[in-house]
Structures are given as structure tokens and as C-alpha cells.
PDB file of C-alpha atoms and ligand atoms in Angstrom:
ATOM      1  CA  UNK A 138     242.182 200.317 125.821  1.00  0.00           C
ATOM      2  CA  UNK A 139     243.260 197.711 123.338  1.00  0.00           C
ATOM      3  CA  UNK A 140     246.228 197.978 121.778  1.00  0.00           C
ATOM      4  CA  UNK A 141     246.579 197.802 118.163  1.00  0.00           C
ATOM      5  CA  UNK A 142     248.866 195.001 117.581  1.00  0.00           C
ATOM      6  CA  UNK A 143     245.908 192.808 119.665  1.00  0.00           C
ATOM      7  CA  UNK A 144     244.434 190.522 117.609  1.00  0.00           C
ATOM      8  CA  UNK A 145     240.235 189.927 118.702  1.00  0.00           C
ATOM      9  CA  UNK A 146     238.500 187.558 116.888  1.00  0.00           C
ATOM     10  CA  UNK A 147     234.783 189.222 115.701  1.00  0.00           C
ATOM     11  CA  UNK A 148     232.817 186.342 117.444  1.00  0.00           C
ATOM     12  CA  UNK A 149     235.144 187.039 120.982  1.00  0.00           C
ATOM     13  CA  UNK A 150     233.221 188.332 123.935  1.00  0.00           C
ATOM     14  CA  UNK A 151     235.669 190.616 126.179  1.00  0.00           C
ATOM     15  CA  UNK A 152     235.101 192.859 128.776  1.00  0.00           C
ATOM     16  CA  UNK A 153     236.013 196.514 128.041  1.00  0.00           C
ATOM     17  CA  UNK A 154     237.400 196.475 131.213  1.00  0.00           C
ATOM     18  CA  UNK A 155     240.267 193.954 130.770  1.00  0.00           C
ATOM     19  CA  UNK A 156     244.532 194.190 130.088  1.00  0.00           C
ATOM     20  CA  UNK A 157     245.997 192.418 127.146  1.00  0.00           C
ATOM     21  CA  UNK A 158     249.424 192.822 126.424  1.00  0.00           C
ATOM     22  CA  UNK A 159     250.603 193.684 122.557  1.00  0.00           C
ATOM     23  CA  UNK A 160     250.942 190.603 120.092  1.00  0.00           C
ATOM     24  CA  UNK A 161     248.152 188.539 122.247  1.00  0.00           C
ATOM     25  CA  UNK A 162     245.517 186.702 119.770  1.00  0.00           C
ATOM     26  CA  UNK A 163     242.078 186.205 120.832  1.00  0.00           C
ATOM     27  CA  UNK A 164     240.399 183.352 118.847  1.00  0.00           C
ATOM     28  CA  UNK A 165     236.599 182.741 117.888  1.00  0.00           C
ATOM     29  CA  UNK A 166     233.955 182.359 120.040  1.00  0.00           C
ATOM     30  CA  UNK A 167     236.551 183.379 123.451  1.00  0.00           C
ATOM     31  CA  UNK A 168     235.318 184.993 126.430  1.00  0.00           C
ATOM     32  CA  UNK A 169     237.357 186.954 128.698  1.00  0.00           C
ATOM     33  CA  UNK A 170     235.379 188.347 131.301  1.00  0.00           C
ATOM     34  CA  UNK A 171     235.913 191.594 133.648  1.00  0.00           C
ATOM     35  CA  UNK A 172     239.180 192.437 135.483  1.00  0.00           C
ATOM     36  CA  UNK A 173     240.844 189.961 134.184  1.00  0.00           C
ATOM     37  CA  UNK A 174     244.841 190.825 132.885  1.00  0.00           C
ATOM     38  CA  UNK A 175     246.267 188.428 129.803  1.00  0.00           C
ATOM     39  CA  UNK A 176     250.224 189.414 129.116  1.00  0.00           C
ATOM     40  CA  UNK A 177     252.205 189.729 125.326  1.00  0.00           C
ATOM     41  CA  UNK A 178     251.974 187.635 122.943  1.00  0.00           C
ATOM     42  CA  UNK A 179     249.393 184.867 124.109  1.00  0.00           C
ATOM     43  CA  UNK A 180     247.507 183.169 122.178  1.00  0.00           C
ATOM     44  CA  UNK A 181     243.876 182.519 123.406  1.00  0.00           C
ATOM     45  CA  UNK A 182     242.327 179.700 121.445  1.00  0.00           C
ATOM     46  CA  UNK A 183     238.766 178.808 120.282  1.00  0.00           C
ATOM     47  CA  UNK A 184     236.368 178.573 122.775  1.00  0.00           C
ATOM     48  CA  UNK A 185     238.368 179.866 125.800  1.00  0.00           C
ATOM     49  CA  UNK A 186     236.632 180.862 129.096  1.00  0.00           C
ATOM     50  CA  UNK A 187     238.712 183.299 130.773  1.00  0.00           C
ATOM     51  CA  UNK A 188     236.848 184.280 134.109  1.00  0.00           C
ATOM     52  CA  UNK A 189     237.055 187.485 136.000  1.00  0.00           C
ATOM     53  CA  UNK A 190     240.231 188.868 137.603  1.00  0.00           C
ATOM     54  CA  UNK A 191     241.907 185.747 136.373  1.00  0.00           C
ATOM     55  CA  UNK A 192     245.893 186.637 135.394  1.00  0.00           C
ATOM     56  CA  UNK A 193     247.752 185.466 132.837  1.00  0.00           C
ATOM     57  CA  UNK A 194     251.545 186.283 131.716  1.00  0.00           C
ATOM     58  CA  UNK A 195     253.424 186.680 128.711  1.00  0.00           C
ATOM     59  CA  UNK A 196     253.423 184.153 126.330  1.00  0.00           C
ATOM     60  CA  UNK A 197     251.113 182.020 127.032  1.00  0.00           C
ATOM     61  CA  UNK A 198     249.414 179.422 125.308  1.00  0.00           C
ATOM     62  CA  UNK A 199     245.887 178.502 125.875  1.00  0.00           C
ATOM     63  CA  UNK A 200     244.283 175.678 123.487  1.00  0.00           C
ATOM     64  CA  UNK A 201     240.597 175.687 122.359  1.00  0.00           C
ATOM     65  CA  UNK A 202     237.750 175.233 124.794  1.00  0.00           C
ATOM     66  CA  UNK A 203     240.301 175.489 128.022  1.00  0.00           C
ATOM     67  CA  UNK A 204     238.378 177.366 130.790  1.00  0.00           C
ATOM     68  CA  UNK A 205     239.974 179.058 133.273  1.00  0.00           C
ATOM     69  CA  UNK A 206     238.166 180.033 136.397  1.00  0.00           C
ATOM     70  CA  UNK A 207     238.206 183.010 138.941  1.00  0.00           C
ATOM     71  CA  UNK A 208     241.375 181.700 141.330  1.00  0.00           C
ATOM     72  CA  UNK A 209     243.785 180.881 138.836  1.00  0.00           C
ATOM     73  CA  UNK A 210     246.750 182.864 138.145  1.00  0.00           C
ATOM     74  CA  UNK A 211     249.160 181.503 135.194  1.00  0.00           C
ATOM     75  CA  UNK A 212     252.893 182.755 134.640  1.00  0.00           C
ATOM     76  CA  UNK A 213     254.391 183.632 131.783  1.00  0.00           C
ATOM     77  CA  UNK A 214     255.668 180.772 129.003  1.00  0.00           C
ATOM     78  CA  UNK A 215     252.700 178.516 130.402  1.00  0.00           C
ATOM     79  CA  UNK A 216     251.048 175.915 127.919  1.00  0.00           C
ATOM     80  CA  UNK A 217     247.285 175.162 128.573  1.00  0.00           C
ATOM     81  CA  UNK A 218     245.957 172.239 126.453  1.00  0.00           C
ATOM     82  CA  UNK A 219     242.845 171.849 124.920  1.00  0.00           C
ATOM     83  CA  UNK A 220     240.067 171.316 127.161  1.00  0.00           C
ATOM     84  CA  UNK A 221     241.771 171.649 130.107  1.00  0.00           C
ATOM     85  CA  UNK A 222     238.977 172.426 133.063  1.00  0.00           C
ATOM     86  CA  UNK A 223     240.525 174.367 136.151  1.00  0.00           C
ATOM     87  CA  UNK A 224     237.844 174.159 139.287  1.00  0.00           C
ATOM     88  CA  UNK A 225     237.523 176.677 141.709  1.00  0.00           C
ATOM     89  CA  UNK A 226     235.483 175.199 144.708  1.00  0.00           C
ATOM     90  CA  UNK A 227     236.402 171.885 146.359  1.00  0.00           C
ATOM     91  CA  UNK A 228     232.611 171.259 147.802  1.00  0.00           C
ATOM     92  CA  UNK A 229     230.412 173.114 145.271  1.00  0.00           C
ATOM     93  CA  UNK A 230     226.718 172.995 145.546  1.00  0.00           C
ATOM     94  CA  UNK A 231     223.875 175.139 144.193  1.00  0.00           C
ATOM     95  CA  UNK A 232     221.714 174.940 147.008  1.00  0.00           C
ATOM     96  CA  UNK A 233     221.420 175.143 150.394  1.00  0.00           C
ATOM     97  CA  UNK A 234     220.589 172.212 153.094  1.00  0.00           C
ATOM     98  CA  UNK A 235     217.296 173.785 153.126  1.00  0.00           C
ATOM     99  CA  UNK A 236     216.836 173.850 149.337  1.00  0.00           C
ATOM    100  CA  UNK A 237     217.355 177.502 148.702  1.00  0.00           C
ATOM    101  CA  UNK A 238     219.545 178.655 146.075  1.00  0.00           C
ATOM    102  CA  UNK A 239     223.110 179.322 147.062  1.00  0.00           C
ATOM    103  CA  UNK A 240     224.442 182.778 146.038  1.00  0.00           C
ATOM    104  CA  UNK A 241     227.786 183.624 144.336  1.00  0.00           C
ATOM    105  CA  UNK A 242     228.885 184.919 147.786  1.00  0.00           C
ATOM    106  CA  UNK A 243     228.581 181.331 149.111  1.00  0.00           C
ATOM    107  CA  UNK A 244     231.849 180.025 146.506  1.00  0.00           C
ATOM    108  CA  UNK A 245     234.311 179.614 148.314  1.00  0.00           C
ATOM    109  CA  UNK A 246     237.440 179.987 145.946  1.00  0.00           C
ATOM    110  CA  UNK A 247     240.295 177.759 146.496  1.00  0.00           C
ATOM    111  CA  UNK A 248     243.251 179.198 144.303  1.00  0.00           C
ATOM    112  CA  UNK A 249     245.303 177.985 141.687  1.00  0.00           C
ATOM    113  CA  UNK A 250     248.853 178.827 140.429  1.00  0.00           C
ATOM    114  CA  UNK A 251     250.836 177.615 137.064  1.00  0.00           C
ATOM    115  CA  UNK A 252     254.512 178.411 137.448  1.00  0.00           C
ATOM    116  CA  UNK A 253     256.557 179.718 134.848  1.00  0.00           C
ATOM    117  CA  UNK A 254     256.928 177.508 131.370  1.00  0.00           C
ATOM    118  CA  UNK A 255     254.570 175.043 132.873  1.00  0.00           C
ATOM    119  CA  UNK A 256     252.603 172.170 130.945  1.00  0.00           C
ATOM    120  CA  UNK A 257     248.741 171.223 131.232  1.00  0.00           C
ATOM    121  CA  UNK A 258     247.981 168.182 128.953  1.00  0.00           C
ATOM    122  CA  UNK A 259     245.151 167.852 127.282  1.00  0.00           C
ATOM    123  CA  UNK A 260     241.284 167.252 128.874  1.00  0.00           C
ATOM    124  CA  UNK A 261     243.481 167.840 132.452  1.00  0.00           C
ATOM    125  CA  UNK A 262     241.255 168.707 135.342  1.00  0.00           C
ATOM    126  CA  UNK A 263     243.359 171.146 138.244  1.00  0.00           C
ATOM    127  CA  UNK A 264     241.689 170.841 141.526  1.00  0.00           C
ATOM    128  CA  UNK A 265     241.377 174.021 143.858  1.00  0.00           C
ATOM    129  CA  UNK A 266     244.637 174.848 146.112  1.00  0.00           C
ATOM    130  CA  UNK A 267     247.318 173.345 143.534  1.00  0.00           C
ATOM    131  CA  UNK A 268     250.889 174.610 142.214  1.00  0.00           C
ATOM    132  CA  UNK A 269     252.085 173.164 139.869  1.00  0.00           C
ATOM    133  CA  UNK A 270     255.701 174.219 139.670  1.00  0.00           C
ATOM    134  CA  UNK A 271     258.090 175.754 136.847  1.00  0.00           C
ATOM    135  CA  UNK A 272     258.450 173.359 133.782  1.00  0.00           C
ATOM    136  CA  UNK A 273     256.114 170.838 135.476  1.00  0.00           C
ATOM    137  CA  UNK A 274     254.513 168.458 132.929  1.00  0.00           C
ATOM    138  CA  UNK A 275     251.202 167.400 133.460  1.00  0.00           C
ATOM    139  CA  UNK A 276     250.258 163.934 131.014  1.00  0.00           C
ATOM    140  CA  UNK A 277     246.841 164.597 129.513  1.00  0.00           C
ATOM    141  CA  UNK A 278     243.785 163.783 130.974  1.00  0.00           C
ATOM    142  CA  UNK A 279     245.178 163.985 134.322  1.00  0.00           C
ATOM    143  CA  UNK A 280     243.072 164.915 137.625  1.00  0.00           C
ATOM    144  CA  UNK A 281     245.446 166.942 139.773  1.00  0.00           C
ATOM    145  CA  UNK A 282     244.928 167.112 143.236  1.00  0.00           C
ATOM    146  CA  UNK A 283     247.610 168.009 144.803  1.00  0.00           C
ATOM    147  CA  UNK A 284     251.125 170.471 144.032  1.00  0.00           C
ATOM    148  CA  UNK A 285     253.372 169.457 141.620  1.00  0.00           C
ATOM    149  CA  UNK A 286     257.042 169.792 142.012  1.00  0.00           C
ATOM    150  CA  UNK A 287     259.696 172.205 139.612  1.00  0.00           C
ATOM    151  CA  UNK A 288     259.968 169.789 136.389  1.00  0.00           C
ATOM    152  CA  UNK A 289     257.767 167.185 137.625  1.00  0.00           C
ATOM    153  CA  UNK A 290     255.771 164.927 135.241  1.00  0.00           C
ATOM    154  CA  UNK A 291     252.818 163.747 136.578  1.00  0.00           C
ATOM    155  CA  UNK A 292     250.114 161.278 135.060  1.00  0.00           C
ATOM    156  CA  UNK A 293     246.709 159.879 135.572  1.00  0.00           C
ATOM    157  CA  UNK A 294     243.936 160.201 138.652  1.00  0.00           C
ATOM    158  CA  UNK A 295     245.132 161.022 140.358  1.00  0.00           C
ATOM    159  CA  UNK A 296     247.876 162.697 138.929  1.00  0.00           C
ATOM    160  CA  UNK A 297     251.119 160.654 140.392  1.00  0.00           C
ATOM    161  CA  UNK A 298     254.741 161.763 139.415  1.00  0.00           C
ATOM    162  CA  UNK A 299     256.420 159.200 137.167  1.00  0.00           C
ATOM    163  CA  UNK A 300     259.680 160.989 136.532  1.00  0.00           C
ATOM    164  CA  UNK A 301     260.927 164.584 136.213  1.00  0.00           C
ATOM    165  CA  UNK A 302     261.256 166.634 132.877  1.00  0.00           C
ATOM    166  CA  UNK A 303     263.739 169.225 131.065  1.00  0.00           C
ATOM    167  CA  UNK A 304     262.894 172.581 130.268  1.00  0.00           C
ATOM    168  CA  UNK A 305     262.814 171.417 126.432  1.00  0.00           C
ATOM    169  CA  UNK A 306     260.046 168.687 127.947  1.00  0.00           C
ATOM    170  CA  UNK A 307     262.003 165.647 127.220  1.00  0.00           C
ATOM    171  CA  UNK A 308     261.894 162.950 130.347  1.00  0.00           C
ATOM    172  CA  UNK A 309     265.169 163.220 132.380  1.00  0.00           C
ATOM    173  CA  UNK A 310     267.091 160.031 132.832  1.00  0.00           C
ATOM    174  CA  UNK A 311     269.221 159.428 135.862  1.00  0.00           C
ATOM    175  CA  UNK A 312     272.630 158.976 134.960  1.00  0.00           C
ATOM    176  CA  UNK A 313     274.755 158.902 138.365  1.00  0.00           C
ATOM    177  CA  UNK A 314     273.812 159.844 142.028  1.00  0.00           C
ATOM    178  CA  UNK A 315     271.904 162.716 141.532  1.00  0.00           C
ATOM    179  CA  UNK A 316     272.667 163.892 137.991  1.00  0.00           C
ATOM    180  CA  UNK A 317     269.915 163.553 135.647  1.00  0.00           C
ATOM    181  CA  UNK A 318     270.533 164.381 131.501  1.00  0.00           C
ATOM    182  CA  UNK A 319     267.982 165.239 128.926  1.00  0.00           C
ATOM    183  CA  UNK A 320     268.006 162.290 126.119  1.00  0.00           C
ATOM    184  CA  UNK A 321     267.455 165.236 123.897  1.00  0.00           C
ATOM    185  CA  UNK A 322     269.412 168.389 124.311  1.00  0.00           C
ATOM    186  CA  UNK A 323     271.676 166.708 126.577  1.00  0.00           C
ATOM    187  CA  UNK A 324     271.141 169.682 129.601  1.00  0.00           C
ATOM    188  CA  UNK A 325     272.316 168.056 133.025  1.00  0.00           C
ATOM    189  CA  UNK A 326     270.752 169.054 136.049  1.00  0.00           C
ATOM    190  CA  UNK A 327     271.166 168.288 139.886  1.00  0.00           C
ATOM    191  CA  UNK A 328     269.360 168.574 143.173  1.00  0.00           C
ATOM    192  CA  UNK A 329     270.113 171.231 145.545  1.00  0.00           C
ATOM    193  CA  UNK A 330     268.093 171.153 148.856  1.00  0.00           C
ATOM    194  CA  UNK A 331     265.123 169.599 146.931  1.00  0.00           C
ATOM    195  CA  UNK A 332     264.983 171.655 144.107  1.00  0.00           C
ATOM    196  CA  UNK A 333     266.545 170.739 140.398  1.00  0.00           C
ATOM    197  CA  UNK A 334     269.164 172.984 139.473  1.00  0.00           C
ATOM    198  CA  UNK A 335     271.029 173.041 135.576  1.00  0.00           C
ATOM    199  CA  UNK A 336     274.209 172.457 135.199  1.00  0.00           C
ATOM    200  CA  UNK A 337     276.465 174.303 133.389  1.00  0.00           C
ATOM    201  CA  UNK A 338     276.887 173.109 130.006  1.00  0.00           C
ATOM    202  CA  UNK A 339     280.474 171.394 130.368  1.00  0.00           C
TER     203      UNK A 339
HETATM  204  C1  LIG B 880     253.001 162.113 129.936  1.00  0.00           C
HETATM  205  C2  LIG B 880     253.663 162.383 128.531  1.00  0.00           C
HETATM  206  C3  LIG B 880     254.639 162.973 128.259  1.00  0.00           C
HETATM  207  C4  LIG B 880     254.953 161.244 128.659  1.00  0.00           C
HETATM  208  O1  LIG B 880     255.214 160.866 127.436  1.00  0.00           O
HETATM  209  P1  LIG B 880     256.476 159.821 127.569  1.00  0.00           P
HETATM  210  O2  LIG B 880     257.350 160.339 128.626  1.00  0.00           O
HETATM  211  O3  LIG B 880     256.671 159.400 125.976  1.00  0.00           O
HETATM  212  O4  LIG B 880     255.838 158.316 127.904  1.00  0.00           O
HETATM  213  P2  LIG B 880     255.381 157.130 127.315  1.00  0.00           P
HETATM  214  O5  LIG B 880     254.496 157.584 126.215  1.00  0.00           O
HETATM  215  O6  LIG B 880     256.951 156.489 127.108  1.00  0.00           O
HETATM  216  O7  LIG B 880     254.607 156.624 128.420  1.00  0.00           O
HETATM  217  C5  LIG B 880     255.335 155.915 129.554  1.00  0.00           C
HETATM  218  C6  LIG B 880     254.347 155.344 130.616  1.00  0.00           C
HETATM  219  O8  LIG B 880     253.409 156.422 131.104  1.00  0.00           O
HETATM  220  C7  LIG B 880     251.783 155.829 130.629  1.00  0.00           C
HETATM  221  N1  LIG B 880     251.139 157.502 130.359  1.00  0.00           N
HETATM  222  C8  LIG B 880     251.949 157.750 129.440  1.00  0.00           C
HETATM  223  N2  LIG B 880     251.118 159.356 129.471  1.00  0.00           N
HETATM  224  C9  LIG B 880     249.906 159.200 129.909  1.00  0.00           C
HETATM  225  C10 LIG B 880     248.970 160.005 130.302  1.00  0.00           C
HETATM  226  N3  LIG B 880     248.377 160.902 130.137  1.00  0.00           N
HETATM  227  N4  LIG B 880     248.090 159.469 131.223  1.00  0.00           N
HETATM  228  C11 LIG B 880     248.290 158.013 131.761  1.00  0.00           C
HETATM  229  N5  LIG B 880     249.171 157.483 131.688  1.00  0.00           N
HETATM  230  C12 LIG B 880     250.185 157.792 130.644  1.00  0.00           C
HETATM  231  C13 LIG B 880     252.130 155.332 129.529  1.00  0.00           C
HETATM  232  O9  LIG B 880     250.746 154.297 129.362  1.00  0.00           O
HETATM  233  C14 LIG B 880     252.994 154.347 129.995  1.00  0.00           C
HETATM  234  O10 LIG B 880     252.760 153.256 130.984  1.00  0.00           O
HETATM  235  P3  LIG B 880     253.655 151.720 130.960  1.00  0.00           P
HETATM  236  O11 LIG B 880     254.913 152.097 131.042  1.00  0.00           O
HETATM  237  O12 LIG B 880     252.902 151.267 132.110  1.00  0.00           O
HETATM  238  O13 LIG B 880     253.351 151.450 129.564  1.00  0.00           O
HETATM  239  C15 LIG B 880     252.779 162.241 127.347  1.00  0.00           C
HETATM  240  O14 LIG B 880     252.179 161.058 127.451  1.00  0.00           O
HETATM  241  C16 LIG B 880     251.687 163.207 127.657  1.00  0.00           C
HETATM  242  O15 LIG B 880     250.263 162.892 128.100  1.00  0.00           O
HETATM  243  N6  LIG B 880     251.605 164.532 126.603  1.00  0.00           N
HETATM  244  C17 LIG B 880     250.770 165.432 126.999  1.00  0.00           C
HETATM  245  C18 LIG B 880     250.280 165.494 125.424  1.00  0.00           C
HETATM  246  C19 LIG B 880     249.162 166.499 125.151  1.00  0.00           C
HETATM  247  O16 LIG B 880     248.137 166.957 126.199  1.00  0.00           O
HETATM  248  N7  LIG B 880     249.242 167.664 124.406  1.00  0.00           N
HETATM  249  C20 LIG B 880     248.611 168.790 124.726  1.00  0.00           C
HETATM  250  C21 LIG B 880     248.406 169.511 123.047  1.00  0.00           C
HETATM  251  S1  LIG B 880     247.382 168.349 122.029  1.00  0.00           S
HETATM  252 ZN1  LIG B 881     266.497 169.004 127.063  1.00  0.00          ZN
END
């Protein structure tokens, strides 16, 4: 059942067997396949493809033309830029060595998780078996081949870490040993056991 507060453009192709939370909008020519689950107040842009069984949290924005294949989990608050592609088989083949067509059962799905608050820049490609940490930022056009740490900023092909970002997305500046500050909102962070923690505002 689709709730009355959910807006689905007439040209979108939404399976009857999906769950969509209140206040979510699905724009033109988007396709959402069976057993997908989308949370509340999400925006699913024009031409987005959401494969069967994909799990998406609340307040997620998926920009035009992003392809999200089976095996991907997207937590709440995530931003997916236009044209982002999530892959799900690291060693794809259409045929077997004898030339016969491979079936869907031959597809080896490698999972991908995008954690709370993270952003994936336009045109990026995410390889299987990767976790993108909370509030991490993947620069436009990156090819992500390995896990991305919480609040890490990664760019390029292959994506390499070039720094850390604030929860507001500005790049953090080191101000003293194990203390980083956001130039925009002034929030400070430090590492405890390899994880970045926001300092209480003094
Ligand atoms: C990664 C990003 C956040 C960096 O922004 P920034 O901190 O202001 O960085 P700068 O522009 O000062 O660039 C710093 C360096 O990184 C490089 N760089 C920046 N973005 C890059 C990218 N996407 N890929 C590769 N290198 C990049 C710059 O060339 C520069 O290199 P240099 O020091 O050798 O000259 C930004 O460039 C980006 O890609 N944002 C995502 C935009 C997007 O996709 N939005 C989606 C909605 S439309
Ligand atoms: Zn900030």
C-alpha cells in the first residue's frame, strides 16, 4: 500500500511490492523494483534505478540517473549524486567459458553499505564489498575500491583519502595534535581509538 503523502510521478515504474515511507517523492521515469524498501521523506530523482531488495533509510536524496543495484544498503541521511553507479559483481561475465549464457544465479553479489549522513559525489562508481563510513564525502567522479572511513574525504580513481570533513561537509583543518576544526561551523573533533568524535562546544 502506498501512503497518501507519498508522491509518485505518473511515469515512474514502481513495483506493487515495495515499502515507501511517508513524505517520499519519486520523480519521473524512476524505477523501483520488488522488495525494495525506502524510508520517510526521501527524494528519488528522475531516472533513478533501485534494484530488487535494496534497503534505503529516511531523509535520503538520490539525484537523477543514479543506479542502485541489489546488495546495496543505504542508511538514513545519505546523499547520492547524479549518475552514481553501485556495482554488485566484482568479476562479471555474460557467458561461461563454453559460451553458454550465465544465469542470474551465477551473479556473485558483493554488498555495499553507505552509512548515516555520508555523501557520494556525482558520477562516482562504487565497487562491491565496500562500506562508506558515517558522514564520509566521496568527491565527484571517484572510483571507490576500498572502505571509506567515517568522515573521510576521498577523491580520484582509485579513490584516495585526502582529509576529513565535518558533519556539515567542510574540510577539517588540523589545529593541534589530535584536534581538528571546521572552518565553517567551528565544530572541533578529535580521534579516540581511530574514530573521530565531536568535541563538546566550549
Ligand atoms: C572533493 C571535494 C569535496 C573537494 O572540495 P574542496 O575541499 O573544496 O577541494 P579543492 O577544490 O580545494 O581541491 C583540493 C584538491 O583536490 C582536487 N580535487 C577536488 N575535487 C576532486 C575530485 N572530485 N576528484 C579528484 N580530485 C579532486 C583538486 O584538484 C585539488 O587538487 P590540487 O591540490 O592538486 O590542486 C569537491 O571537489 C567535490 O568533488 N565535491 C562533490 C561535488 C558533487 O558531486 N556534488 C553532487 C551534487 S551536484
Ligand atoms: Zn562544520
